[in-house]
Amino acid sequence: MALISEGMFEDLKEIAQNSAYMDAIKKPQISTEMWDQAPPYEECKEFEAHLEAKKLLNFKTVFHKDTGFYMIKCFLIANYAVDKAIFMSDVEKFRKVRFPSARSRVGRAIWERF
């Protein structure tokens, strides 16, 4: 017997999506104009080395920045990997759940879904 029904899982998923939507509309819009203003990659090597030295070029850092999240999301969509993006988002939310019973239910739902 499943801890939560399929209908309850879909409700939880909708709540998470609504939450993500509300977060997205509260944040400033990500502008694609930055790509037009960005210098060529060859001119960024010194800055890249600086970030690498400070250990800031990693998934966790990039994923939690608005532009980085947007670029990762676009990459996953372009590669038909939307399920992976949903999985990553669900796991991020799971990490924030505090109550053991809720963590158990949400964790099992993620396990069964993916």
mmCIF file with all atom_site columns, C-alpha atoms in Angstrom:
data_model
loop_
_atom_site.group_PDB
_atom_site.id
_atom_site.type_symbol
_atom_site.label_atom_id
_atom_site.label_alt_id
_atom_site.label_comp_id
_atom_site.label_asym_id
_atom_site.label_entity_id
_atom_site.label_seq_id
_atom_site.pdbx_PDB_ins_code
_atom_site.Cartn_x
_atom_site.Cartn_y
_atom_site.Cartn_z
_atom_site.occupancy
_atom_site.B_iso_or_equiv
_atom_site.pdbx_formal_charge
_atom_site.auth_seq_id
_atom_site.auth_comp_id
_atom_site.auth_asym_id
_atom_site.auth_atom_id
_atom_site.pdbx_PDB_model_num
ATOM 1   C CA . MET A 1 1   ? 0.000  0.000  0.000   1.00 0.00 ? 1   MET A CA 1
ATOM 2   C CA . ALA A 1 2   ? 1.373  3.406  -0.995  1.00 0.00 ? 2   ALA A CA 1
ATOM 3   C CA . LEU A 1 3   ? 1.824  6.079  1.644   1.00 0.00 ? 3   LEU A CA 1
ATOM 4   C CA . ILE A 1 4   ? 0.007  8.574  -0.560  1.00 0.00 ? 4   ILE A CA 1
ATOM 5   C CA . SER A 1 5   ? -2.414 8.054  -3.388  1.00 0.00 ? 5   SER A CA 1
ATOM 6   C CA . GLU A 1 6   ? -1.708 9.082  -6.971  1.00 0.00 ? 6   GLU A CA 1
ATOM 7   C CA . GLY A 1 7   ? -4.268 11.879 -6.579  1.00 0.00 ? 7   GLY A CA 1
ATOM 8   C CA . MET A 1 8   ? -2.525 13.166 -3.463  1.00 0.00 ? 8   MET A CA 1
ATOM 9   C CA . PHE A 1 9   ? 0.820  13.033 -5.273  1.00 0.00 ? 9   PHE A CA 1
ATOM 10  C CA . GLU A 1 10  ? -0.614 15.074 -8.127  1.00 0.00 ? 10  GLU A CA 1
ATOM 11  C CA . ASP A 1 11  ? -1.970 17.590 -5.592  1.00 0.00 ? 11  ASP A CA 1
ATOM 12  C CA . LEU A 1 12  ? 1.468  17.865 -3.969  1.00 0.00 ? 12  LEU A CA 1
ATOM 13  C CA . LYS A 1 13  ? 3.042  18.292 -7.385  1.00 0.00 ? 13  LYS A CA 1
ATOM 14  C CA . GLU A 1 14  ? 0.582  21.061 -8.257  1.00 0.00 ? 14  GLU A CA 1
ATOM 15  C CA . ILE A 1 15  ? 1.295  22.825 -4.954  1.00 0.00 ? 15  ILE A CA 1
ATOM 16  C CA . ALA A 1 16  ? 5.041  22.656 -5.667  1.00 0.00 ? 16  ALA A CA 1
ATOM 17  C CA . GLN A 1 17  ? 4.527  23.977 -9.196  1.00 0.00 ? 17  GLN A CA 1
ATOM 18  C CA . ASN A 1 18  ? 2.333  26.802 -7.918  1.00 0.00 ? 18  ASN A CA 1
ATOM 19  C CA . SER A 1 19  ? 4.975  27.641 -5.339  1.00 0.00 ? 19  SER A CA 1
ATOM 20  C CA . ALA A 1 20  ? 7.679  27.681 -8.015  1.00 0.00 ? 20  ALA A CA 1
ATOM 21  C CA . TYR A 1 21  ? 5.492  29.894 -10.200 1.00 0.00 ? 21  TYR A CA 1
ATOM 22  C CA . MET A 1 22  ? 4.873  32.356 -7.352  1.00 0.00 ? 22  MET A CA 1
ATOM 23  C CA . ASP A 1 23  ? 8.615  32.469 -6.626  1.00 0.00 ? 23  ASP A CA 1
ATOM 24  C CA . ALA A 1 24  ? 9.356  33.076 -10.297 1.00 0.00 ? 24  ALA A CA 1
ATOM 25  C CA . ILE A 1 25  ? 6.964  35.999 -10.648 1.00 0.00 ? 25  ILE A CA 1
ATOM 26  C CA . LYS A 1 26  ? 8.281  37.634 -7.465  1.00 0.00 ? 26  LYS A CA 1
ATOM 27  C CA . LYS A 1 27  ? 11.860 37.608 -8.770  1.00 0.00 ? 27  LYS A CA 1
ATOM 28  C CA . PRO A 1 28  ? 13.088 40.147 -11.281 1.00 0.00 ? 28  PRO A CA 1
ATOM 29  C CA . GLN A 1 29  ? 12.715 38.978 -14.840 1.00 0.00 ? 29  GLN A CA 1
ATOM 30  C CA . ILE A 1 30  ? 15.756 37.365 -16.386 1.00 0.00 ? 30  ILE A CA 1
ATOM 31  C CA . SER A 1 31  ? 16.769 39.380 -19.387 1.00 0.00 ? 31  SER A CA 1
ATOM 32  C CA . THR A 1 32  ? 18.285 37.811 -22.456 1.00 0.00 ? 32  THR A CA 1
ATOM 33  C CA . GLU A 1 33  ? 19.836 41.198 -23.258 1.00 0.00 ? 33  GLU A CA 1
ATOM 34  C CA . MET A 1 34  ? 22.769 40.151 -21.103 1.00 0.00 ? 34  MET A CA 1
ATOM 35  C CA . TRP A 1 35  ? 23.824 37.725 -23.837 1.00 0.00 ? 35  TRP A CA 1
ATOM 36  C CA . ASP A 1 36  ? 24.083 40.614 -26.299 1.00 0.00 ? 36  ASP A CA 1
ATOM 37  C CA . GLN A 1 37  ? 26.203 42.580 -23.817 1.00 0.00 ? 37  GLN A CA 1
ATOM 38  C CA . ALA A 1 38  ? 28.349 39.687 -22.618 1.00 0.00 ? 38  ALA A CA 1
ATOM 39  C CA . PRO A 1 39  ? 31.966 39.637 -23.785 1.00 0.00 ? 39  PRO A CA 1
ATOM 40  C CA . PRO A 1 40  ? 33.239 36.725 -25.894 1.00 0.00 ? 40  PRO A CA 1
ATOM 41  C CA . TYR A 1 41  ? 34.257 33.647 -23.923 1.00 0.00 ? 41  TYR A CA 1
ATOM 42  C CA . GLU A 1 42  ? 37.938 34.191 -24.719 1.00 0.00 ? 42  GLU A CA 1
ATOM 43  C CA . GLU A 1 43  ? 37.815 37.470 -22.751 1.00 0.00 ? 43  GLU A CA 1
ATOM 44  C CA . CYS A 1 44  ? 36.356 35.735 -19.669 1.00 0.00 ? 44  CYS A CA 1
ATOM 45  C CA . LYS A 1 45  ? 39.113 33.219 -19.005 1.00 0.00 ? 45  LYS A CA 1
ATOM 46  C CA . GLU A 1 46  ? 40.683 35.307 -16.222 1.00 0.00 ? 46  GLU A CA 1
ATOM 47  C CA . PHE A 1 47  ? 37.310 35.692 -14.505 1.00 0.00 ? 47  PHE A CA 1
ATOM 48  C CA . GLU A 1 48  ? 36.646 31.979 -14.920 1.00 0.00 ? 48  GLU A CA 1
ATOM 49  C CA . ALA A 1 49  ? 40.007 31.174 -13.306 1.00 0.00 ? 49  ALA A CA 1
ATOM 50  C CA . HIS A 1 50  ? 39.132 33.532 -10.425 1.00 0.00 ? 50  HIS A CA 1
ATOM 51  C CA . LEU A 1 51  ? 35.790 31.773 -9.835  1.00 0.00 ? 51  LEU A CA 1
ATOM 52  C CA . GLU A 1 52  ? 37.441 28.367 -10.116 1.00 0.00 ? 52  GLU A CA 1
ATOM 53  C CA . ALA A 1 53  ? 40.057 29.362 -7.533  1.00 0.00 ? 53  ALA A CA 1
ATOM 54  C CA . LYS A 1 54  ? 37.282 30.363 -5.121  1.00 0.00 ? 54  LYS A CA 1
ATOM 55  C CA . LYS A 1 55  ? 35.476 27.066 -5.859  1.00 0.00 ? 55  LYS A CA 1
ATOM 56  C CA . LEU A 1 56  ? 32.388 28.881 -7.136  1.00 0.00 ? 56  LEU A CA 1
ATOM 57  C CA . LEU A 1 57  ? 32.080 26.980 -10.410 1.00 0.00 ? 57  LEU A CA 1
ATOM 58  C CA . ASN A 1 58  ? 29.962 24.092 -9.225  1.00 0.00 ? 58  ASN A CA 1
ATOM 59  C CA . PHE A 1 59  ? 26.412 22.917 -9.771  1.00 0.00 ? 59  PHE A CA 1
ATOM 60  C CA . LYS A 1 60  ? 25.122 23.999 -6.364  1.00 0.00 ? 60  LYS A CA 1
ATOM 61  C CA . THR A 1 61  ? 26.326 27.589 -6.755  1.00 0.00 ? 61  THR A CA 1
ATOM 62  C CA . VAL A 1 62  ? 25.115 27.963 -10.345 1.00 0.00 ? 62  VAL A CA 1
ATOM 63  C CA . PHE A 1 63  ? 21.769 26.221 -9.756  1.00 0.00 ? 63  PHE A CA 1
ATOM 64  C CA . HIS A 1 64  ? 20.840 28.645 -6.963  1.00 0.00 ? 64  HIS A CA 1
ATOM 65  C CA . LYS A 1 65  ? 21.437 31.777 -9.057  1.00 0.00 ? 65  LYS A CA 1
ATOM 66  C CA . ASP A 1 66  ? 18.521 33.037 -11.160 1.00 0.00 ? 66  ASP A CA 1
ATOM 67  C CA . THR A 1 67  ? 20.456 33.092 -14.425 1.00 0.00 ? 67  THR A CA 1
ATOM 68  C CA . GLY A 1 68  ? 22.150 29.762 -13.722 1.00 0.00 ? 68  GLY A CA 1
ATOM 69  C CA . PHE A 1 69  ? 18.838 28.102 -12.892 1.00 0.00 ? 69  PHE A CA 1
ATOM 70  C CA . TYR A 1 70  ? 17.349 29.531 -16.088 1.00 0.00 ? 70  TYR A CA 1
ATOM 71  C CA . MET A 1 71  ? 20.245 28.239 -18.211 1.00 0.00 ? 71  MET A CA 1
ATOM 72  C CA . ILE A 1 72  ? 20.155 24.768 -16.623 1.00 0.00 ? 72  ILE A CA 1
ATOM 73  C CA . LYS A 1 73  ? 16.386 24.642 -17.140 1.00 0.00 ? 73  LYS A CA 1
ATOM 74  C CA . CYS A 1 74  ? 16.786 25.636 -20.826 1.00 0.00 ? 74  CYS A CA 1
ATOM 75  C CA . PHE A 1 75  ? 19.491 23.010 -21.273 1.00 0.00 ? 75  PHE A CA 1
ATOM 76  C CA . LEU A 1 76  ? 17.321 20.269 -19.767 1.00 0.00 ? 76  LEU A CA 1
ATOM 77  C CA . ILE A 1 77  ? 14.294 21.268 -21.845 1.00 0.00 ? 77  ILE A CA 1
ATOM 78  C CA . ALA A 1 78  ? 16.398 21.367 -25.027 1.00 0.00 ? 78  ALA A CA 1
ATOM 79  C CA . ASN A 1 79  ? 17.674 17.870 -24.252 1.00 0.00 ? 79  ASN A CA 1
ATOM 80  C CA . TYR A 1 80  ? 14.211 16.507 -23.467 1.00 0.00 ? 80  TYR A CA 1
ATOM 81  C CA . ALA A 1 81  ? 15.144 16.062 -19.829 1.00 0.00 ? 81  ALA A CA 1
ATOM 82  C CA . VAL A 1 82  ? 12.295 17.936 -18.150 1.00 0.00 ? 82  VAL A CA 1
ATOM 83  C CA . ASP A 1 83  ? 11.774 14.990 -15.767 1.00 0.00 ? 83  ASP A CA 1
ATOM 84  C CA . LYS A 1 84  ? 15.335 15.486 -14.529 1.00 0.00 ? 84  LYS A CA 1
ATOM 85  C CA . ALA A 1 85  ? 14.609 19.154 -13.861 1.00 0.00 ? 85  ALA A CA 1
ATOM 86  C CA . ILE A 1 86  ? 11.444 18.234 -11.947 1.00 0.00 ? 86  ILE A CA 1
ATOM 87  C CA . PHE A 1 87  ? 13.403 15.613 -10.006 1.00 0.00 ? 87  PHE A CA 1
ATOM 88  C CA . MET A 1 88  ? 16.087 18.135 -9.034  1.00 0.00 ? 88  MET A CA 1
ATOM 89  C CA . SER A 1 89  ? 13.446 20.645 -7.987  1.00 0.00 ? 89  SER A CA 1
ATOM 90  C CA . ASP A 1 90  ? 11.569 18.015 -5.955  1.00 0.00 ? 90  ASP A CA 1
ATOM 91  C CA . VAL A 1 91  ? 14.771 16.954 -4.195  1.00 0.00 ? 91  VAL A CA 1
ATOM 92  C CA . GLU A 1 92  ? 15.576 20.586 -3.358  1.00 0.00 ? 92  GLU A CA 1
ATOM 93  C CA . LYS A 1 93  ? 12.121 20.947 -1.796  1.00 0.00 ? 93  LYS A CA 1
ATOM 94  C CA . PHE A 1 94  ? 12.482 17.587 0.008   1.00 0.00 ? 94  PHE A CA 1
ATOM 95  C CA . ARG A 1 95  ? 15.652 18.858 1.679   1.00 0.00 ? 95  ARG A CA 1
ATOM 96  C CA . LYS A 1 96  ? 13.641 21.708 3.225   1.00 0.00 ? 96  LYS A CA 1
ATOM 97  C CA . VAL A 1 97  ? 10.921 19.482 4.734   1.00 0.00 ? 97  VAL A CA 1
ATOM 98  C CA . ARG A 1 98  ? 11.420 19.339 8.499   1.00 0.00 ? 98  ARG A CA 1
ATOM 99  C CA . PHE A 1 99  ? 8.927  16.820 9.864   1.00 0.00 ? 99  PHE A CA 1
ATOM 100 C CA . PRO A 1 100 ? 10.061 13.174 9.668   1.00 0.00 ? 100 PRO A CA 1
ATOM 101 C CA . SER A 1 101 ? 6.615  11.875 8.691   1.00 0.00 ? 101 SER A CA 1
ATOM 102 C CA . ALA A 1 102 ? 6.354  14.412 5.876   1.00 0.00 ? 102 ALA A CA 1
ATOM 103 C CA . ARG A 1 103 ? 9.911  13.648 4.726   1.00 0.00 ? 103 ARG A CA 1
ATOM 104 C CA . SER A 1 104 ? 9.034  9.959  4.616   1.00 0.00 ? 104 SER A CA 1
ATOM 105 C CA . ARG A 1 105 ? 5.914  10.544 2.527   1.00 0.00 ? 105 ARG A CA 1
ATOM 106 C CA . VAL A 1 106 ? 7.496  13.031 0.152   1.00 0.00 ? 106 VAL A CA 1
ATOM 107 C CA . GLY A 1 107 ? 10.636 10.912 -0.179  1.00 0.00 ? 107 GLY A CA 1
ATOM 108 C CA . ARG A 1 108 ? 8.588  7.823  -1.004  1.00 0.00 ? 108 ARG A CA 1
ATOM 109 C CA . ALA A 1 109 ? 6.536  9.812  -3.543  1.00 0.00 ? 109 ALA A CA 1
ATOM 110 C CA . ILE A 1 110 ? 9.736  11.000 -5.239  1.00 0.00 ? 110 ILE A CA 1
ATOM 111 C CA . TRP A 1 111 ? 11.105 7.440  -5.189  1.00 0.00 ? 111 TRP A CA 1
ATOM 112 C CA . GLU A 1 112 ? 7.948  6.001  -6.744  1.00 0.00 ? 112 GLU A CA 1
ATOM 113 C CA . ARG A 1 113 ? 7.683  8.780  -9.308  1.00 0.00 ? 113 ARG A CA 1
ATOM 114 C CA . PHE A 1 114 ? 11.254 8.523  -10.556 1.00 0.00 ? 114 PHE A CA 1
#
